[in-house]
Amino acid sequence: MSRLLLFNKPYGVLSQFTDAEGRETLANYIDLPGVYPAGRLDRDSEGLLLLTDDGKLQQKIADPKYKKWKTYWVQVEKQPDETALQQLRDGVTLKDGPTRPAQVKVIDEPALWPRTPPVRFRQNIPTAWLELKIREGRNRQVRRMTAAVGYPTLRLVRVSIGEWGIQGIAPGEWQEQHI
């Protein structure tokens, strides 16, 4: 039986167990031998990170060829217009090539935990929240996509990967499922 951990990664934590520079890592939160992240989540992003002790399951979660949707709640600078949203839906060309089309919609501000440190707030620049779903996971892809269409990301929270989500899991906490 395979182990699968659903971890709500806090802001500022690396998606690895060791760091030569002494920054916070998964080891600060998870003390289980033999589990490894299935994919990554940037240090300045929050939310769902899956860990498993099963290499085949790890590949099925992380490899884009299995087409698992990853859902993010993204706070961006300014209020995106329909042109920018359609560009994200069509796929955006980044330095490393075009992205696959995304599913995206503007959402009300989600009920999230406070981030430490808080997102910088500038009174003269409004923000908006997007729900953005992608089927790939390049380095800092969501941030690069929103910036490419003129709306830089301020806060990024991954809320689900495929059928797994962080509902009911507080930041820094994890739940185990047996697969």
XYZ file of C-alpha atoms in Angstrom:
179
model
C 0.000 0.000 0.000
C 1.347 3.419 -0.979
C 1.469 6.443 1.287
C 0.255 9.805 0.050
C 0.588 12.950 2.160
C -1.431 16.080 1.424
C 0.627 18.945 2.856
C -0.460 22.580 3.035
C 2.928 24.204 2.422
C 3.313 27.593 4.096
C 4.875 30.590 2.392
C 8.683 30.584 2.641
C 9.129 26.810 2.926
C 11.248 24.958 0.352
C 9.746 21.882 -1.346
C 12.676 19.699 -0.253
C 13.920 18.168 2.991
C 17.375 19.791 3.243
C 18.878 23.204 2.567
C 22.519 24.182 2.890
C 21.488 27.780 3.642
C 19.391 26.836 6.671
C 16.029 27.942 5.252
C 12.794 26.240 6.296
C 12.188 22.930 4.513
C 9.700 20.089 4.556
C 11.753 18.552 7.400
C 10.450 21.328 9.667
C 6.924 19.906 9.222
C 7.125 16.256 8.141
C 9.047 13.651 10.119
C 8.272 10.538 8.083
C 11.079 8.611 6.385
C 10.780 7.565 2.757
C 8.299 10.135 1.424
C 9.271 12.558 -1.319
C 7.504 15.451 -3.057
C 5.572 14.654 -6.227
C 6.368 17.896 -7.997
C 7.378 21.238 -6.536
C 5.867 24.423 -5.231
C 8.004 27.565 -5.192
C 9.271 28.884 -1.878
C 7.072 31.976 -2.238
C 3.961 29.977 -3.126
C 1.599 28.281 -0.704
C -0.793 25.392 -0.663
C -1.022 21.786 -1.699
C 2.132 19.736 -2.049
C 1.758 15.978 -2.434
C 4.386 13.610 -1.041
C 4.547 9.854 -1.540
C 6.725 6.803 -0.970
C 5.681 5.321 -4.344
C 7.812 6.260 -7.367
C 5.124 5.304 -9.907
C 2.513 7.373 -8.103
C 5.000 10.253 -7.856
C 5.434 10.156 -11.647
C 1.658 9.985 -12.285
C 1.168 13.089 -10.140
C 4.099 15.165 -11.414
C 4.409 14.221 -15.096
C 2.334 16.480 -17.425
C 1.628 13.531 -19.737
C -0.895 12.277 -17.137
C -2.766 15.592 -17.493
C -3.679 16.172 -13.835
C -5.277 19.583 -13.428
C -3.554 21.825 -10.875
C -5.825 24.540 -9.484
C -4.430 27.800 -8.127
C -5.962 30.830 -6.486
C -3.913 33.767 -7.706
C -3.992 37.324 -6.403
C -2.836 39.684 -9.150
C -2.164 43.393 -9.420
C -4.984 45.335 -11.082
C -8.271 43.987 -12.422
C -7.623 41.730 -15.454
C -9.576 42.514 -18.584
C -11.226 39.930 -20.810
C -8.361 40.139 -23.345
C -5.822 39.056 -20.715
C -8.076 36.249 -19.473
C -8.554 35.001 -23.041
C -4.775 35.042 -23.614
C -4.374 32.753 -20.579
C -7.171 30.496 -21.901
C -5.463 30.285 -25.300
C -1.979 29.674 -23.904
C 0.776 32.227 -23.387
C 4.172 32.231 -25.066
C 6.937 32.326 -22.464
C 10.724 32.313 -22.950
C 10.694 28.502 -22.811
C 7.848 28.204 -25.335
C 4.052 28.310 -25.390
C 2.005 27.059 -22.447
C -0.937 24.757 -22.803
C -4.302 26.507 -22.604
C -5.421 27.282 -19.049
C -8.858 27.462 -17.501
C -9.221 30.828 -15.792
C -11.928 32.936 -14.208
C -12.121 35.899 -11.857
C -13.283 34.853 -8.369
C -14.233 36.625 -5.159
C -11.430 36.880 -2.625
C -11.176 33.390 -1.116
C -11.324 32.776 2.628
C -7.641 32.068 3.253
C -5.336 32.171 6.241
C -3.248 35.326 6.665
C 0.104 35.145 4.928
C 3.293 35.856 6.865
C 4.679 38.198 5.765
C 1.549 39.808 4.348
C 1.283 40.649 0.660
C 2.352 44.228 0.055
C -0.665 46.475 -0.167
C -0.687 49.623 -2.280
C -3.800 51.706 -1.916
C -3.664 53.137 -5.445
C -3.348 49.720 -7.159
C -6.363 47.408 -6.872
C -5.959 43.640 -6.863
C -8.088 40.765 -8.119
C -8.256 37.016 -7.530
C -8.227 34.418 -10.281
C -8.853 30.710 -10.242
C -6.346 29.337 -12.731
C -6.083 25.666 -13.749
C -3.173 24.224 -15.720
C -2.043 20.750 -16.774
C 1.691 21.362 -16.734
C 4.072 22.697 -14.144
C 7.066 24.583 -15.451
C 9.260 26.581 -13.121
C 7.233 29.527 -11.766
C 4.785 29.019 -14.620
C 1.667 30.647 -13.172
C 3.642 33.722 -12.088
C 5.238 34.005 -15.525
C 1.870 33.562 -17.265
C 0.100 36.315 -15.321
C 3.079 38.656 -15.756
C 3.145 37.948 -19.515
C -0.425 39.251 -19.842
C 0.285 42.322 -17.704
C -0.972 41.252 -14.260
C 1.856 40.318 -11.869
C 1.110 37.712 -9.208
C 1.103 38.916 -5.604
C -0.006 35.709 -3.873
C -0.230 32.165 -5.209
C -2.011 29.299 -3.459
C -2.331 25.833 -5.022
C -5.635 24.409 -3.814
C -5.762 21.100 -5.666
C -3.956 18.587 -7.856
C -6.307 16.203 -9.637
C -8.718 14.801 -7.063
C -6.663 15.922 -4.022
C -7.129 19.268 -2.274
C -6.173 21.227 0.850
C -9.699 21.740 2.175
C -9.572 21.379 5.956
C -5.762 21.257 6.158
C -4.195 24.236 7.956
C -0.889 25.712 6.746
C 2.001 23.567 7.985
C -0.285 20.566 8.549
C -0.691 17.377 6.528
C -3.074 14.471 6.148
C -2.168 10.960 5.086
C -4.093 8.835 2.630
C -3.388 5.216 1.813
C -3.643 4.465 -1.889
